[in-house]
CSV table of C-alpha atoms in Angstrom, one decimal:
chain,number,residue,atom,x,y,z
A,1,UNK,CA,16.1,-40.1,234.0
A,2,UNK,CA,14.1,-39.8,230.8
A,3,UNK,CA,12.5,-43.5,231.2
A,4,UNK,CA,12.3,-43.0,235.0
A,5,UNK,CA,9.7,-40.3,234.9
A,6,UNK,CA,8.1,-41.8,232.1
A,7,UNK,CA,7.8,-44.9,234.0
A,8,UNK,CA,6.4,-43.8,236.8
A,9,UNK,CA,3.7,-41.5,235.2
A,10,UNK,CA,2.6,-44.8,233.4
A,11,UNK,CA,2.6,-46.7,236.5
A,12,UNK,CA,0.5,-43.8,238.3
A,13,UNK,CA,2.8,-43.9,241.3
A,14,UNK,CA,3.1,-41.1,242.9
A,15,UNK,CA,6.2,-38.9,243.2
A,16,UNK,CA,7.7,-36.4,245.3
A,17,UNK,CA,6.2,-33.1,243.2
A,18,UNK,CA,9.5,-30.7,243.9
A,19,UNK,CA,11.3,-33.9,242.5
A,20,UNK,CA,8.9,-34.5,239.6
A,21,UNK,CA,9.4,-30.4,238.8
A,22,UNK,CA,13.3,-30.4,239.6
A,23,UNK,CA,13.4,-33.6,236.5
A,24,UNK,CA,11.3,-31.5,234.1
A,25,UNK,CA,13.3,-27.9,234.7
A,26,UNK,CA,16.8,-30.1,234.1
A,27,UNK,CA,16.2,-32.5,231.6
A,28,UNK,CA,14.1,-29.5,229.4
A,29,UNK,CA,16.9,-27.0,230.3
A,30,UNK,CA,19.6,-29.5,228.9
A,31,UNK,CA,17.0,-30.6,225.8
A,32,UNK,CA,17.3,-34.2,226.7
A,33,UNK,CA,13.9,-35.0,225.1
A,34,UNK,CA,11.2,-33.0,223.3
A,35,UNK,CA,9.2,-36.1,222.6
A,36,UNK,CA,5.2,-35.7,222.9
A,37,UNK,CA,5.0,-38.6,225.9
A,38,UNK,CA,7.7,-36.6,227.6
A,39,UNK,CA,6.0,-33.1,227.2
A,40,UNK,CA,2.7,-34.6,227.9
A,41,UNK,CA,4.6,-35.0,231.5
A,42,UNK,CA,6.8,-31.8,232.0
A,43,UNK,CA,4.7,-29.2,230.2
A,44,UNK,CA,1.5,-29.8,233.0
A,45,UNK,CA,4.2,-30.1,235.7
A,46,UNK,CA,6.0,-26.9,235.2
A,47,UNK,CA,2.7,-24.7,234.5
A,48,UNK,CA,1.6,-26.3,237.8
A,49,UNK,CA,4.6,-24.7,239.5
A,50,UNK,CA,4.5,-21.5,237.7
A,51,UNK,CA,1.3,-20.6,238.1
A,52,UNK,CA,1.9,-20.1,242.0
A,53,UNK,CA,0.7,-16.5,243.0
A,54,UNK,CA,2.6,-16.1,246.5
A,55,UNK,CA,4.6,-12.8,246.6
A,56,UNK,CA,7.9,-14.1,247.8
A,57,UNK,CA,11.2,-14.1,246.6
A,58,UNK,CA,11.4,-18.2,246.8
A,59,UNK,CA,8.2,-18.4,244.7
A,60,UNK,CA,9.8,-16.1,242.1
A,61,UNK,CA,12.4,-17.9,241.6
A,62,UNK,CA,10.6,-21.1,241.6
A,63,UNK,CA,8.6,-19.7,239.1
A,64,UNK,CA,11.3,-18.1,236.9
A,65,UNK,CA,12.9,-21.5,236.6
A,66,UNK,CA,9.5,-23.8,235.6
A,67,UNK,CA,9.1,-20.8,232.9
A,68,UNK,CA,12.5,-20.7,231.7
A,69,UNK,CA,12.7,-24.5,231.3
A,70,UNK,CA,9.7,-24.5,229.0
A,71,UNK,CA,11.3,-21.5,226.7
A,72,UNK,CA,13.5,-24.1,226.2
A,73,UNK,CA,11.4,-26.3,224.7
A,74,UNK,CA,12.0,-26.0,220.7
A,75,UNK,CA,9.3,-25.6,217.7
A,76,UNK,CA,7.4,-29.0,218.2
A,77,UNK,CA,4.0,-29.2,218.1
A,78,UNK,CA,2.6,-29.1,222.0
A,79,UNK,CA,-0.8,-29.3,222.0
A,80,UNK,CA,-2.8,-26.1,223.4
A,81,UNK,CA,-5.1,-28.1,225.5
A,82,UNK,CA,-2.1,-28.9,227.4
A,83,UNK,CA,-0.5,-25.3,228.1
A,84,UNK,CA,-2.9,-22.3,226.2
A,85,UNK,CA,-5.3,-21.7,229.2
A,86,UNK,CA,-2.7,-21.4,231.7
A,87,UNK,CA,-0.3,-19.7,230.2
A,88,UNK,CA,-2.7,-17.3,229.3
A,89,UNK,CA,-3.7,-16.8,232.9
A,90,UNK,CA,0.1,-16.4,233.9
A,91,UNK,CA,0.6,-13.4,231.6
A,92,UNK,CA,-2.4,-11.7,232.0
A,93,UNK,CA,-1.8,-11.9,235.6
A,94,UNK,CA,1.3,-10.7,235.8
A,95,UNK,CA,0.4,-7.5,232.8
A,96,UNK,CA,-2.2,-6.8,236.3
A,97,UNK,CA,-0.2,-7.4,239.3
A,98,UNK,CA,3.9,-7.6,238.1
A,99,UNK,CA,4.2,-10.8,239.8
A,100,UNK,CA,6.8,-12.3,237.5
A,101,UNK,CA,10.6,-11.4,237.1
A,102,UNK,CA,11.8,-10.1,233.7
A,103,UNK,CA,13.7,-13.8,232.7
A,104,UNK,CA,10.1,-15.5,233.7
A,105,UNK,CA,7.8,-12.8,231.6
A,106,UNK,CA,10.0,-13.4,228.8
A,107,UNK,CA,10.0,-17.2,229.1
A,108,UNK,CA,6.6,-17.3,228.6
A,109,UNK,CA,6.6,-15.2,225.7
A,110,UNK,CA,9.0,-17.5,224.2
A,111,UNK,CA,7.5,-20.5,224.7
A,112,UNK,CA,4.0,-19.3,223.3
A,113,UNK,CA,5.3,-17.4,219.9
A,114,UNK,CA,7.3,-20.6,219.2
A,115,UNK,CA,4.0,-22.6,219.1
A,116,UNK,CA,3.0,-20.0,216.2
A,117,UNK,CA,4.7,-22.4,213.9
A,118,UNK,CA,2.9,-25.3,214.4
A,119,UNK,CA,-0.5,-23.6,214.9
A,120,UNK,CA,-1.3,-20.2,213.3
A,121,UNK,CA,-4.8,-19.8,215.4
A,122,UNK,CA,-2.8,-18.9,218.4
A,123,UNK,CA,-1.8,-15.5,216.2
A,124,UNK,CA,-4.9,-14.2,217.7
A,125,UNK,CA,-4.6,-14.6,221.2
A,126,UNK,CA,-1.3,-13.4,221.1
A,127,UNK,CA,-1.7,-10.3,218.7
A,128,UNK,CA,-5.2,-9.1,220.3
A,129,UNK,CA,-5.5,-11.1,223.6
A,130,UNK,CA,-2.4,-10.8,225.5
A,131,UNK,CA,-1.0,-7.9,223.4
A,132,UNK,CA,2.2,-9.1,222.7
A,133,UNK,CA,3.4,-6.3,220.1
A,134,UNK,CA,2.8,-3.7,223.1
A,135,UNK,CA,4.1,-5.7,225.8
A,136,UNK,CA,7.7,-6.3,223.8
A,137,UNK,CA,8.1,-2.7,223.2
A,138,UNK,CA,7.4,-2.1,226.9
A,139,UNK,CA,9.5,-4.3,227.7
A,140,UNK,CA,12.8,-3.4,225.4
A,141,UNK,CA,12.2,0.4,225.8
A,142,UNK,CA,12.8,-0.4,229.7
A,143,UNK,CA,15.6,-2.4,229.2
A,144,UNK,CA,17.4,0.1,226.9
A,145,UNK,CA,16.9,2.6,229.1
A,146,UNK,CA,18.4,0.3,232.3
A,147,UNK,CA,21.4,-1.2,229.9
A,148,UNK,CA,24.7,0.5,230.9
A,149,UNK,CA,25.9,0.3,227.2
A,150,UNK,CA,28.9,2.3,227.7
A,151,UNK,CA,30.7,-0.7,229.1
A,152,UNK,CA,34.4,-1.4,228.3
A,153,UNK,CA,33.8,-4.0,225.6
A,154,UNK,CA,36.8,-5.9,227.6
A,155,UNK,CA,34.2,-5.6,230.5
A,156,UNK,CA,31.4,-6.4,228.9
A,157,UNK,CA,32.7,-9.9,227.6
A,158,UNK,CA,34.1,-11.1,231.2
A,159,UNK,CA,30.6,-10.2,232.6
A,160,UNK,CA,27.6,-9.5,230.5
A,161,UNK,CA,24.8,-7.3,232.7
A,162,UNK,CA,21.4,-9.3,233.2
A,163,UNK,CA,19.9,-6.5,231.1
A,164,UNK,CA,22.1,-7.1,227.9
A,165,UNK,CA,21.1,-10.8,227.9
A,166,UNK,CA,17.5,-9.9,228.7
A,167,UNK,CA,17.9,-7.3,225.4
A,168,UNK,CA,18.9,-10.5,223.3
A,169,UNK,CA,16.5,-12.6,224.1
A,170,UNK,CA,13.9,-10.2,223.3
A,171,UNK,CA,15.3,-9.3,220.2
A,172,UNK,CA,15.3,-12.9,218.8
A,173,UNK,CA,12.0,-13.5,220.0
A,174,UNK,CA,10.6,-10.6,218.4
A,175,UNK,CA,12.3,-11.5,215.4
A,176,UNK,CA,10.1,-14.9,215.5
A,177,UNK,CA,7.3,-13.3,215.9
A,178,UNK,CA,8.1,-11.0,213.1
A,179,UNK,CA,8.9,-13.6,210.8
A,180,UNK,CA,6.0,-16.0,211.1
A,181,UNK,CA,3.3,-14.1,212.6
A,182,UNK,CA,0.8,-13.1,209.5
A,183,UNK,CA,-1.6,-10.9,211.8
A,184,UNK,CA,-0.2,-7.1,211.7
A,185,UNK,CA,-1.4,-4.2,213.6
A,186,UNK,CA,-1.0,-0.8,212.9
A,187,UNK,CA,0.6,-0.4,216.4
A,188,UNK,CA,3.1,-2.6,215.9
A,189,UNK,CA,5.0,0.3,214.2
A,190,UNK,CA,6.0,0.8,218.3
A,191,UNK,CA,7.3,-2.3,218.5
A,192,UNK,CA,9.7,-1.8,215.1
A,193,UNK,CA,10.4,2.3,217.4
A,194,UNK,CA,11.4,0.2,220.4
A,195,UNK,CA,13.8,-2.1,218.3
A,196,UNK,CA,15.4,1.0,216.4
A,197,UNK,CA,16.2,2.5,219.8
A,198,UNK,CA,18.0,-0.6,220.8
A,199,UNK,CA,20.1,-0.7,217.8
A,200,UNK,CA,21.2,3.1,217.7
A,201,UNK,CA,22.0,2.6,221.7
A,202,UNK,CA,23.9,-0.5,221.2
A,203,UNK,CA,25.7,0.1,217.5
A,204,UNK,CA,28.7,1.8,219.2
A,205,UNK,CA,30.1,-1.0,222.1
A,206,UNK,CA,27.4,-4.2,221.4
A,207,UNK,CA,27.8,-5.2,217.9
A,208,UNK,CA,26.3,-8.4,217.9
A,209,UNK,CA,23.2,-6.9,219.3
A,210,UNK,CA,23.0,-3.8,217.1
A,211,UNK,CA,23.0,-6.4,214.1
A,212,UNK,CA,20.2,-9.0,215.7
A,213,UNK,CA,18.3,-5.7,214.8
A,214,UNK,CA,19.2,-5.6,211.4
A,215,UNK,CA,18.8,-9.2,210.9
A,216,UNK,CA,15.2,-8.4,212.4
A,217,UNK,CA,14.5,-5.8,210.6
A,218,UNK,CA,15.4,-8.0,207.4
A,219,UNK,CA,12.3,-10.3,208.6
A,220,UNK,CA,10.4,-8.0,209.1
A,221,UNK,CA,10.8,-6.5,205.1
A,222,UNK,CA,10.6,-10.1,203.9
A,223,UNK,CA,7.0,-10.9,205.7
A,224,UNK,CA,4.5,-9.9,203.6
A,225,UNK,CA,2.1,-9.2,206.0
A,226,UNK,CA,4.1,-5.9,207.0
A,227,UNK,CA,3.4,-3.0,205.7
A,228,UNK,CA,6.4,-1.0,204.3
A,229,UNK,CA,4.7,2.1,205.6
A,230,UNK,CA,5.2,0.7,208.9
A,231,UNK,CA,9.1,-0.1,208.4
A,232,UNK,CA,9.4,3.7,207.5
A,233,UNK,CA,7.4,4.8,210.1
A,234,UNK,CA,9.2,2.7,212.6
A,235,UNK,CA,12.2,4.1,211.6
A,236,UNK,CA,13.6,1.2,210.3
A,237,UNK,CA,15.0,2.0,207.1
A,238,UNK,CA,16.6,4.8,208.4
A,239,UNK,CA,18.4,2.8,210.5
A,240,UNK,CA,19.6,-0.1,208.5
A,241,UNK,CA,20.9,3.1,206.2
A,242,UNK,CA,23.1,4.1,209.5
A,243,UNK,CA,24.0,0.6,209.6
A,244,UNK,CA,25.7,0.9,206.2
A,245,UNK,CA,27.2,3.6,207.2
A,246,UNK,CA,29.4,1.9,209.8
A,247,UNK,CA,33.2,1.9,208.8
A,248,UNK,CA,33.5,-1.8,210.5
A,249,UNK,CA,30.5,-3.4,208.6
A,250,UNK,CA,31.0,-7.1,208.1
A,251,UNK,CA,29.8,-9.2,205.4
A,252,UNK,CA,26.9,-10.6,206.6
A,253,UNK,CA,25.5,-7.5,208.5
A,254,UNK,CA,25.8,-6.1,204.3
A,255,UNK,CA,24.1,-9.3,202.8
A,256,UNK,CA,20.9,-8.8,205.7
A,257,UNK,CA,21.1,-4.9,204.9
A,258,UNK,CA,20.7,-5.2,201.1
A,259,UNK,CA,18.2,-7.8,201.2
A,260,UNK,CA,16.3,-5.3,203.5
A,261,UNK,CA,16.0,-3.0,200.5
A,262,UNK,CA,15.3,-5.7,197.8
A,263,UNK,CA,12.9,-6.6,199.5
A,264,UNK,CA,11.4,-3.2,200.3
A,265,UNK,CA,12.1,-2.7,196.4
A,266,UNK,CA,10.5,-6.1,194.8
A,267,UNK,CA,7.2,-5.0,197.0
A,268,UNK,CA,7.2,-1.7,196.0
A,269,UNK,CA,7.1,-2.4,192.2
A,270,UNK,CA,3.5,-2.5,192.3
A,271,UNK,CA,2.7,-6.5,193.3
A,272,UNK,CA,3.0,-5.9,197.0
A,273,UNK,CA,-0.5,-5.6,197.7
A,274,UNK,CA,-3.9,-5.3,195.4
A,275,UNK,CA,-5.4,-3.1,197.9
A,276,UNK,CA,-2.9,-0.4,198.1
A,277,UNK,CA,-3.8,2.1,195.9
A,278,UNK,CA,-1.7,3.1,193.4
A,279,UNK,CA,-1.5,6.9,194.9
A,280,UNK,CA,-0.4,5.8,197.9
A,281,UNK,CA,2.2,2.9,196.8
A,282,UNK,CA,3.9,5.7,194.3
A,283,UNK,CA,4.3,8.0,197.4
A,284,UNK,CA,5.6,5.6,199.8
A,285,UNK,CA,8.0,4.4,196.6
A,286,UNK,CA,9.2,7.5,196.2
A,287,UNK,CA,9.7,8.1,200.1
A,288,UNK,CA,12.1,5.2,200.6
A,289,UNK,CA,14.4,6.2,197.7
A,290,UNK,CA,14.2,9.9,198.5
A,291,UNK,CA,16.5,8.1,201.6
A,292,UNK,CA,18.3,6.3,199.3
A,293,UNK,CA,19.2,9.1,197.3
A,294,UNK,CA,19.7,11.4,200.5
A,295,UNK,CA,22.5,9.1,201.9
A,296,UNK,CA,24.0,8.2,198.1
A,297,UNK,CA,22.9,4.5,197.8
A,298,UNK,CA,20.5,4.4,195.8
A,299,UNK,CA,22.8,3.0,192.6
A,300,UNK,CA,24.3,1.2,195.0
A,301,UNK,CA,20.8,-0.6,195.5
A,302,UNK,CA,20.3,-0.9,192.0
A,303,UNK,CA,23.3,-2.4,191.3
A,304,UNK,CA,23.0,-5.5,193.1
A,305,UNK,CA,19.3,-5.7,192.3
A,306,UNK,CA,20.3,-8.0,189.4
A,307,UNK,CA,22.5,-10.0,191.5
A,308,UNK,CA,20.3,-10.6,194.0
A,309,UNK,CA,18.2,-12.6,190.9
A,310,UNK,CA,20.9,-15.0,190.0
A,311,UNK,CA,22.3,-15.7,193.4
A,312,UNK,CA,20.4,-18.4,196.1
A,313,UNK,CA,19.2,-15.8,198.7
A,314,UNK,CA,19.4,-18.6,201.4
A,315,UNK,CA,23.3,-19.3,200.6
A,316,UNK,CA,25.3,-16.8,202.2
A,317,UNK,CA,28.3,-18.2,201.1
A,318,UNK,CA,27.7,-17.2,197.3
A,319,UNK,CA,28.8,-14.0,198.3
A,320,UNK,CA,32.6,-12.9,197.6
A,321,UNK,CA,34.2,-12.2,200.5
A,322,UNK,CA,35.2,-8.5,199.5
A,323,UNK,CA,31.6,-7.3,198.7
A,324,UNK,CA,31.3,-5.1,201.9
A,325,UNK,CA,34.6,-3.3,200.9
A,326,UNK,CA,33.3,-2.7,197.3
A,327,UNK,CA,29.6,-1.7,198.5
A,328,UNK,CA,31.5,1.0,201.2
A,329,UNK,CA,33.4,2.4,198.1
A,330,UNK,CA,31.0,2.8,195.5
């Protein structure tokens, strides 16, 4: 199929184009190929078809699935020439006339923060541009609000709700963004409220999405472009202290919630930033341990500062399998 298309681009014969866009949408969808000669075909076919405008069911859906094949492409490097412009018109549109579904928004979110990691210019037009930290908060306080979390857990695996899947997505997309994106906004501190209202609505019958949030929030402590300030603001250390809380905590939900605070800690020691002024980083020190203290962790904390030191952060296995029971029972 692969060599097909590829054939027939280099030959410059022409081909049916709901054919041509049917090829791109499975082959993509299935990851047969992420190869620049094959992108250089799908990416302009699929923004072709997704750019269509007419307000029709059909359309929608034609468009949801050309978007939702190209979030599938991975974090190789796609030129902008070949998608930035109209992309760009596709979600500016849509934050104007609410053309596109919820799956087919999100799509193109994805497909444009993963390009972050092969070129850092596009922070811009996605932080001031297309507003991306407002738009995701939009979008996840909607979706919290339209989730039906008190579903049977039973229930819930038979048949997840299009609005739980639609909350995962945006969760792990966010936490891209929060982990490589170095250009922070003060009103990003919405975006770390919306995420802190997903995890306190889901904590009690979604676990696995309650913890994406703290594994978020764990990116978002360890890029250094994020302002602790905001994390407290945002509520987030508040809630990965609930987190501990929880009688059912596993292992790696504690490893993600104690890096949270060493790295919170190593930043507040004084190297976090030159231009914070020592006034302010002693207050906003003594704010996040005044928590600490409040809920009883704060020896905990202090405990494993000194493992965290001698242990390879990336290796999760170097933990002991018991060290959520003996962090619960200090």
């Amino acid at each position: 199929m692969r060599e097909m298309m590829i054939d027939e681009n280099k030959k410059k014969k022409e081909m049916n184009e709901k054919i041509l866009t049917d090829l791109c949408e499975c082959c993509l969808t299935l990851g047969f190929d992420f190869s620049f000669e094959f992108l250089s075909i799908c990416v302009p076919c699929l923004l072709k078809a997704a750019l269509k405008k007419e307000e029709n069911e059909e359309t929608q859906m034609e468009v949801e699935m050309a978007l939702f094949a190209l979030s599938s492409i991975g974090y190789c490097k796609v030129p902008k020439e070949m998608y930035l412009s109209e992309l760009k018109e596709i979600i500016q549109y849509h934050q104007e006339h609410l053309n596109l579904t919820q799956l087919a928004y999100q799509s193109a979110w994805q497909f444009l923060i993963r390009r972050i990691l092969c070129d850092r210019n596009l922070e811009d037009v996605i932080v001031n541009e297309l507003h991306f930290g407002r738009e995701a908060a939009r979008e996840l306080k909607e979706l919290t609000r339209n989730v039906d979390w008190k579903r049977g857990k039973e229930e819930e695996k038979e048949k997840e709700t299009k609005e739980v899947i639609m909350t995962r997505r945006w969760i792990d997309i966010v936490d891209n963004f929060l982990t490589w994106c170095a250009l922070w906004k003060e009103g990003f501190v919405m975006l770390i409220c919306s995420v802190v209202q997903v995890f306190r609505a889901a904590k009690v019958n979604n676990e696995e999405i309650s913890s994406r949030c703290i594994y978020l929030f764990r990116s978002a402590a360890f890029n250094w472009n994020m302002k602790v300030e905001d994390l407290l603001k945002g509520g987030a250390v508040d809630a990965v202290l609930e987190e501990m809380k929880q009688s059912t905590l596993d292992d790696e939900v504690t490893f993600k919630c104690l890096e949270f605070f060493d790295f919170i800690s190593m930043r507040l020691k004084g190297k976090e930033e030159e231009k914070m002024e020592e006034e302010k980083r002693k207050s906003m020190k003594k704010k996040v341990f005044e928590k600490l203290e409040e809920e009883g962790y704060e020896d905990a904390i202090a405990s494993f500062h000194e493992t965290f030191q001698l242990l390879n952060k990336e290796c999760y296995d170097d933990f002991p399998l018991d060290i959520s029971d003996y962090f619960l029972n200090i």
